C-alpha positions in Angstrom: 0.0 0.0 0.0 1.2 3.5 -0.9 2.3 5.5 2.2 -0.2 8.3 1.3 -3.1 5.8 1.3 -1.8 4.2 4.5 -1.6 7.6 6.2 -5.2 8.4 5.2 -6.4 5.0 6.5 -4.4 5.4 9.7 -5.9 8.9 10.3 -9.4 7.6 9.7 -8.8 4.7 12.1 -7.3 6.8 14.8 -10.2 9.3 14.6 -13.1 6.9 14.2 -12.1 4.0 16.5 -12.2 6.1 19.8 -15.7 7.2 18.8 -16.7 3.6 18.0 -15.3 2.5 21.3 -17.1 5.2 23.2 -20.4 4.3 21.4 -19.8 0.6 22.3 -19.3 1.5 26.0 -22.3 3.7 25.9 -24.4 1.0 24.4 -23.3 -1.5 27.1 -24.1 1.0 29.9 -27.4 1.9 28.3 -28.3 -1.8 28.2 -27.3 -2.2 31.8 -29.4 0.9 32.7 -32.5 -0.4 31.0 -32.2 -3.7 32.8 -31.6 -1.9 36.1 -34.5 0.5 35.4 -36.9 -2.5 35.0 -35.6 -4.0 38.2 -36.0 -0.8 40.2 -39.5 -0.2 38.7 -40.6 -3.6 39.8 -39.0 -3.1 43.2 -40.9 0.1 43.7 -44.2 -1.5 42.7 -43.6 -4.4 45.0 -42.7 -2.1 47.9 -45.8 0.0 47.3 -47.9 -3.1 47.2 -46.5 -4.3 50.5 -47.1 -0.9 52.2 -50.6 -0.4 50.7 -52.3 -2.1 53.7 -51.0 0.6 56.0 -51.0 3.6 53.7 -54.6 3.1 52.4 -56.1 3.5 55.9 -58.4 6.6 55.6 -57.7 7.4 59.3 -54.3 8.8 58.4 -55.7 11.5 56.1 -57.1 13.9 58.7 -55.4 16.5 60.8 -54.0 14.7 63.9 -50.9 14.4 66.0 -47.7 13.2 64.4 -47.6 10.4 67.0 -50.5 8.8 65.2 -48.2 8.3 62.2 -45.8 5.9 64.0 -46.8 3.0 61.8 -46.1 5.0 58.7 -42.8 6.1 60.1 -41.8 2.5 60.6 -42.2 1.9 56.9 -39.7 4.6 55.9 -35.9 4.3 55.7 -32.9 6.3 54.4 -33.8 5.2 50.9 -37.6 5.2 51.1 -39.7 8.3 51.8 -43.4 8.8 52.3 -45.7 11.8 52.0 -49.4 11.9 52.9 -51.8 14.5 51.6 -55.4 15.3 52.5 -58.0 15.4 49.7 -57.6 19.2 49.5 -53.8 19.1 49.1 -52.7 19.8 52.7 -49.5 17.9 53.6 -50.2 15.8 56.6 -47.0 13.8 56.9 -43.6 13.7 55.2 -40.5 11.7 56.0 -38.5 13.5 53.3 -38.9 17.2 54.1 -38.3 17.6 57.8 -37.8 21.3 57.3 -41.2 21.7 55.6 -43.9 22.4 58.1 -47.3 20.7 58.2 -50.3 22.3 56.6 -48.3 23.0 53.4 -50.8 22.9 50.7 -50.6 21.8 47.0 -52.9 23.2 44.5 -55.2 20.9 42.7 -53.1 20.8 39.5 -50.0 19.6 41.5 -52.1 17.3 43.6 -53.7 15.4 40.8 -50.7 15.4 38.5 -49.2 12.0 37.6 -51.6 10.0 39.9 -51.0 6.3 39.6 -48.0 6.9 37.4 -44.4 6.1 38.2 -42.1 9.1 37.9 -38.4 8.7 37.4 -35.5 11.2 37.6 -31.7 10.7 38.0 -32.0 10.0 41.8 -35.4 8.7 42.6 -38.6 6.8 41.6 -41.9 8.4 42.8 -45.5 7.0 42.7 -48.7 8.7 44.0 -51.9 6.8 44.7 -55.3 8.0 45.9 -57.0 6.7 49.1 -60.8 6.3 49.2 -63.1 6.2 52.2 -65.6 3.4 52.6 -68.3 5.6 51.2 -66.3 6.1 48.1 -65.3 9.6 48.9 -61.6 10.7 48.4 -59.7 10.7 51.6 -56.3 11.8 50.4 -53.1 10.7 48.6 -50.0 8.9 49.6 -46.7 9.4 47.7 -43.8 6.9 47.9 -40.3 8.0 46.9 -37.6 5.3 46.4 -34.0 6.5 46.2 -31.9 5.0 43.3 -28.9 4.2 45.5 -27.8 1.1 43.6 -28.1 2.9 40.3 -26.2 6.0 41.6 -23.4 3.8 42.9 -23.3 2.0 39.6 -23.1 5.3 37.7 -20.0 6.3 39.7 -18.4 2.9 39.1 -19.3 2.9 35.4 -18.0 6.5 35.0 -14.6 5.4 36.4 -14.8 2.2 34.2 -15.6 4.2 31.1 -12.8 6.7 31.7 -10.3 4.0 32.4 -11.4 1.8 29.5 -11.4 4.7 27.1 -8.0 5.9 28.3 -6.5 2.5 27.9 -8.1 2.0 24.5 -6.8 5.4 23.3 -3.3 4.6 24.6 -3.3 1.2 22.9 -4.6 2.7 19.7 -2.0 5.5 19.6 0.7 3.1 20.7 -0.2 0.8 17.9 -0.4 3.7 15.4 3.1 4.8 16.5 4.5 1.3 16.2 3.1 0.9 12.7 4.4 4.4 11.8 7.8 3.5 13.1 7.8 0.2 11.1 6.3 1.8 8.0 8.3 5.0 7.9 11.1 5.3 10.5 12.8 2.0 10.0 12.9 2.1 6.2 14.2 5.6 6.3 16.9 4.7 8.9 18.0 1.8 6.7 18.1 4.1 3.6 20.1 6.6 5.7 22.6 3.9 6.7 23.0 2.9 3.0 23.6 6.5 2.1 26.2 6.9 4.9 27.9 3.7 3.9 28.0 4.7 0.2 29.4 8.1 1.2 32.2 6.2 2.9 32.9 4.1 -0.2 31.0 1.0 0.9 27.8 -0.5 -0.5 25.5 -2.4 1.9 23.4 -5.3 0.7 19.9 -3.9 0.5 16.6 -5.7 1.0 14.1 -6.0 -1.8 12.5 -2.6 -2.3 8.9 -2.3 -1.1 6.0 -1.2 -3.3 5.5 2.2 -1.6 7.1 5.6 -2.0 10.1 4.7 0.2 10.7 1.6 -2.0 10.6 3.9 -5.0 13.1 6.2 -3.3 15.3 3.2 -2.5 15.2 2.0 -6.1 16.1 5.5 -7.3 19.0 5.6 -4.8 20.3 2.2 -6.0 20.0 3.4 -9.6 22.0 6.5 -8.6 24.6 4.2 -6.9 24.8 2.1 -10.1 25.3 5.3 -12.2 27.9 6.7 -9.9 29.8 3.4 -9.8 29.6 3.1 -13.5 31.0 6.7 -13.8 33.7 5.9 -11.3 34.5 2.7 -13.3 34.6 4.7 -16.5 36.9 7.2 -14.9 39.2 4.4 -13.7 39.2 2.8 -17.1 40.0 6.1 -18.8 42.8 6.7 -16.3 44.1 3.2 -17.0 43.7 3.8 -20.7 45.7 7.1 -20.4 48.4 5.3 -18.4 48.5 2.5 -21.0 48.6 5.1 -23.9 51.4 7.0 -22.2 53.4 3.8 -21.6 52.8 2.6 -25.2 53.6 6.1 -26.6 56.7 6.3 -24.6 57.8 2.9 -25.8 56.9 3.5 -29.4 58.7 6.9 -29.5 61.9 5.5 -28.0 62.7 3.4 -31.1 62.5 6.2 -33.7 64.2 8.6 -31.3 67.0 6.1 -30.8 67.4 5.7 -34.5 67.4 9.5 -35.1 70.0 10.0 -32.4 72.2 7.2 -33.7 72.1 8.5 -37.3 72.4 12.1 -36.4 75.5 11.4 -34.2 77.0 9.3 -37.0 76.4 12.2 -39.5 78.1 14.7 -37.1 81.0 12.6 -35.9 82.0 10.5 -39.0 83.6 12.6 -41.8 84.4 9.4 -43.8 80.8 8.8 -44.9 80.2 9.1 -48.6 77.6 11.5 -50.0 75.3 8.5 -50.7 75.5 7.2 -47.2 74.8 10.7 -45.8 71.7 11.0 -48.0 70.5 7.6 -46.8 71.0 8.6 -43.2 69.1 11.9 -43.7 66.3 9.9 -45.4 66.1 7.6 -42.4 66.0 10.5 -40.0 63.3 12.2 -42.1 61.3 8.9 -42.2 61.5 8.5 -38.4 60.5 12.1 -37.9 57.4 11.7 -40.1 56.5 8.5 -38.2 56.7 10.4 -34.9 54.6 13.3 -36.3 52.0 10.7 -37.4 51.9 9.3 -33.9 51.4 12.7 -32.3 48.8 13.7 -34.9 46.9 10.4 -34.3 47.1 10.9 -30.6 45.7 14.4 -30.9 42.8 13.2 -33.1 42.1 10.3 -30.8 41.9 12.6 -27.8 39.6 15.0 -29.7 37.3 12.1 -30.7 37.0 11.1 -27.1 35.7 14.5 -26.2 31.9 15.2 -26.5 32.6 18.6 -28.0 34.1 17.2 -31.2 31.8 17.7 -34.2 32.1 16.3 -37.7 32.0 18.6 -40.7 29.1 16.8 -42.5 28.3 17.4 -46.1 26.0 15.6 -48.6 28.1 13.4 -50.9 27.2 11.4 -53.9 28.0 7.7 -53.3 29.7 7.1 -56.6 32.0 10.1 -56.3 32.7 9.5 -52.6 33.8 5.9 -52.9 35.7 6.5 -56.2 37.8 9.0 -54.1 38.0 6.7 -51.0 38.9 3.5 -52.8 41.5 4.9 -55.2 45.2 5.8 -54.6 46.2 2.3 -53.3 47.3 0.8 -56.6 50.9 2.1 -56.5 51.7 0.9 -52.9 50.1 -2.4 -53.7 52.2 -2.8 -56.9 55.4 -1.8 -55.0 54.8 -4.7 -52.6 53.7 -7.2 -55.2 50.1 -7.3 -54.0 47.1 -8.0 -56.2 44.5 -5.3 -55.5 40.8 -5.7 -56.3 38.5 -2.7 -56.1 34.7 -3.3 -56.3 32.3 -0.4 -56.1 28.5 -0.9 -56.0 27.0 2.3 -54.8 25.1 3.8 -57.8 22.3 6.1 -56.8 23.2 6.4 -53.1 24.1 9.5 -51.1 25.6 10.1 -47.6 26.1 12.7 -45.0 29.8 12.4 -44.2 32.9 14.3 -43.2 34.9 13.5 -46.3 38.3 14.3 -44.8 37.7 12.0 -41.8 36.3 9.2 -44.1 39.4 9.4 -46.1 41.4 9.0 -42.9 39.3 5.9 -42.0 40.0 4.4 -45.4 43.7 5.3 -45.3 44.1 3.6 -41.9 42.3 0.4 -43.0 43.9 0.2 -46.4 47.4 1.0 -45.1 47.0 -1.6 -42.4 45.9 -4.2 -44.9 48.8 -3.5 -47.3 51.3 -3.6 -44.4 50.1 -7.1 -43.3 49.7 -8.6 -46.7 52.6 -10.7 -47.9 54.2 -10.4 -51.3 52.0 -12.1 -53.8 48.9 -11.8 -51.6 45.6 -10.2 -52.5 43.5 -7.3 -51.1 39.9 -6.5 -51.7 38.6 -3.0 -51.3 34.8 -2.8 -51.8 31.8 -0.6 -51.1 28.3 -2.0 -51.5 25.1 0.1 -51.0 22.0 -1.3 -49.4 20.3 -3.8 -51.8 23.5 -4.4 -53.8 25.0 -7.9 -53.7 28.3 -8.4 -51.9 31.4 -8.9 -54.2 32.2 -12.4 -55.4 35.8 -11.9 -54.1 34.5 -11.8 -50.4 35.4 -15.0 -48.6 32.3 -17.2 -48.6 32.8 -18.3 -45.0 31.9 -14.7 -43.9 29.4 -13.8 -46.6 26.2 -14.7 -44.8 27.3 -13.1 -41.5 28.3 -9.9 -43.3 25.0 -9.8 -45.1 23.1 -10.1 -41.9 25.3 -7.6 -40.1 25.0 -4.8 -42.6 21.2 -4.6 -42.0 20.2 -2.6 -45.0 23.1 -0.1 -44.9 26.1 0.5 -47.1 29.1 -1.7 -46.1 32.8 -0.9 -46.8 34.9 -4.0 -47.0 38.7 -4.3 -46.5 39.9 -7.9 -46.9 43.5 -8.9 -47.0 45.3 -12.2 -47.1 48.0 -12.9 -44.5 48.7 -14.6 -41.2 45.5 -13.3 -39.6 45.0 -11.8 -36.1 45.1 -14.2 -33.1 41.7 -14.8 -31.6 42.8 -13.3 -28.2 43.4 -9.9 -30.0 40.3 -9.8 -32.2 38.1 -8.2 -29.5 40.6 -5.6 -28.1 42.2 -4.8 -31.4 40.2 -1.6 -31.7 41.5 -0.3 -28.4 44.4 2.2 -28.5 48.0 0.9 -28.8 46.8 -2.8 -29.0 49.0 -4.4 -31.6 50.3 -7.8 -32.3 54.0 -8.5 -32.0 54.3 -8.6 -35.8 52.9 -5.1 -36.1 55.3 -3.7 -33.5 58.2 -5.3 -35.3 57.2 -3.9 -38.7 56.8 -0.4 -37.5 55.1 2.3 -39.5 52.0 2.3 -37.3 51.1 4.6 -34.4 48.9 1.9 -32.7 45.9 4.2 -32.9 44.8 3.6 -36.6 42.0 1.1 -35.9 40.9 3.0 -32.7 40.5 6.2 -34.7 38.7 4.4 -37.5 36.2 2.9 -35.1 35.5 6.2 -33.4 35.1 8.1 -36.7 32.7 5.4 -38.1 30.7 5.5 -35.0 30.5 9.3 -35.1 28.9 8.9 -38.6 26.3 6.6 -37.0 27.8 3.4 -38.3 29.7 0.5 -36.8 32.9 -1.5 -37.5 33.6 -5.2 -37.1 36.5 -7.6 -37.7 36.7 -11.2 -38.8 40.0 -13.0 -39.0 41.4 -16.5 -39.3 45.0 -17.8 -39.0 46.7 -18.5 -42.3 43.8 -16.9 -44.2 43.8 -13.2 -43.4 41.5 -10.5 -42.1 38.3 -8.9 -43.1 37.2 -5.5 -41.7 33.7 -4.2 -42.5 32.4 -0.7 -41.9 28.6 -0.1 -41.8 27.6 3.4 -43.0 24.0 4.6 -43.0 22.7 6.1 -46.2 20.9 9.4 -46.7 17.1 9.0 -46.7 15.4 11.6 -48.9 15.8 15.0 -47.3 16.6 13.7 -43.8 20.0 14.3 -42.4 22.0 12.5 -39.7 
């Protein structure tokens, strides 16, 4: 139950139950009073019936000495009083009003009021009966008053009982409400507070299953916040680790060309016996190493920029045929120099794209240069671009054809396939991470270790994806998925 509903119900219960309890006690007491009233009424009638033989003597209803009323006096008690009236309303005898003198007179209205009817008030029962002479004439009236001593005593006891019972009930009710409030609100909030304090100290307590109320929702949101913070902290740690790895790898990769530059430069300065041809070769090596170091620094700068959210591509609309004619060309000469057979297959007629042309050329250069560098003399390379709906090239290895077809999912796919030793399975997943290279790549040189990482980030910035397949002694296939422009929509 939601806390707001529970609080409303609790409020209603706390307000209504005391009233119900009071009503129940009142009903019990009323039932007891009705029963007691009947008993006292019958007791009065029985008492009057027993005294009637004395009180109905007409001789008592004339003016006479009080001593003549001794028999009547004997019938009275502290709880039973008697008054005798003459036919004209004069009070002849009273055991109740000692201060009231004789010959007090009631008018006819008062005298005849409530004759033969039992009158009840909070303290007494009263009944008045007429007395007739033998000739049928009215002699007077006798009035019997019975005090309700038992009832009055019961009222006092019941008042104390009601007050004590109601007080105990209210205390139990509010005690129960406090216990439920403590269990429903205080305890969950205290547990949540301990979780927050522990998390602030770098610890995470095992939490119970969240409840279905607002505090449970608060706990779920706090746990979600903990997960996000922990993920952010983990991302920061990974980034820090990545930076440390990059610095270590960059330091390692810069040492080799720096050592070569230092060695050749010292030889050029110290050795005057070198021929002009040797000096030219040394200077060429130094220039080559400097260009390699510049490429590493440029790649590192671009990689850092791509990692930042503020980096934006310079997107333009490009015709597919013109775009890929530019991207897939310019690799014939390096392939021929290395004795590699290059196949270029372009199937993008009618398609168009929103791309940063400069960065897509960088992607293609990184992938193609990497393929040429790892393809042996006499090997073969396939460079291909296939728009959505176009069949994949026949030169694509059949073992990967179905998987590539399913993976491109109606997008244009760029394929770079080269024969060679292949990439070890252990490196196929982390190969797109910065400075992850096989031993052969490090031995060959010419690579910054960031080419594939930069290619992956740039393709993803274009809304695409990149994937690698490789097998030992066969070679490697890298595919880039690139979304096509749909009508007037832009990425």
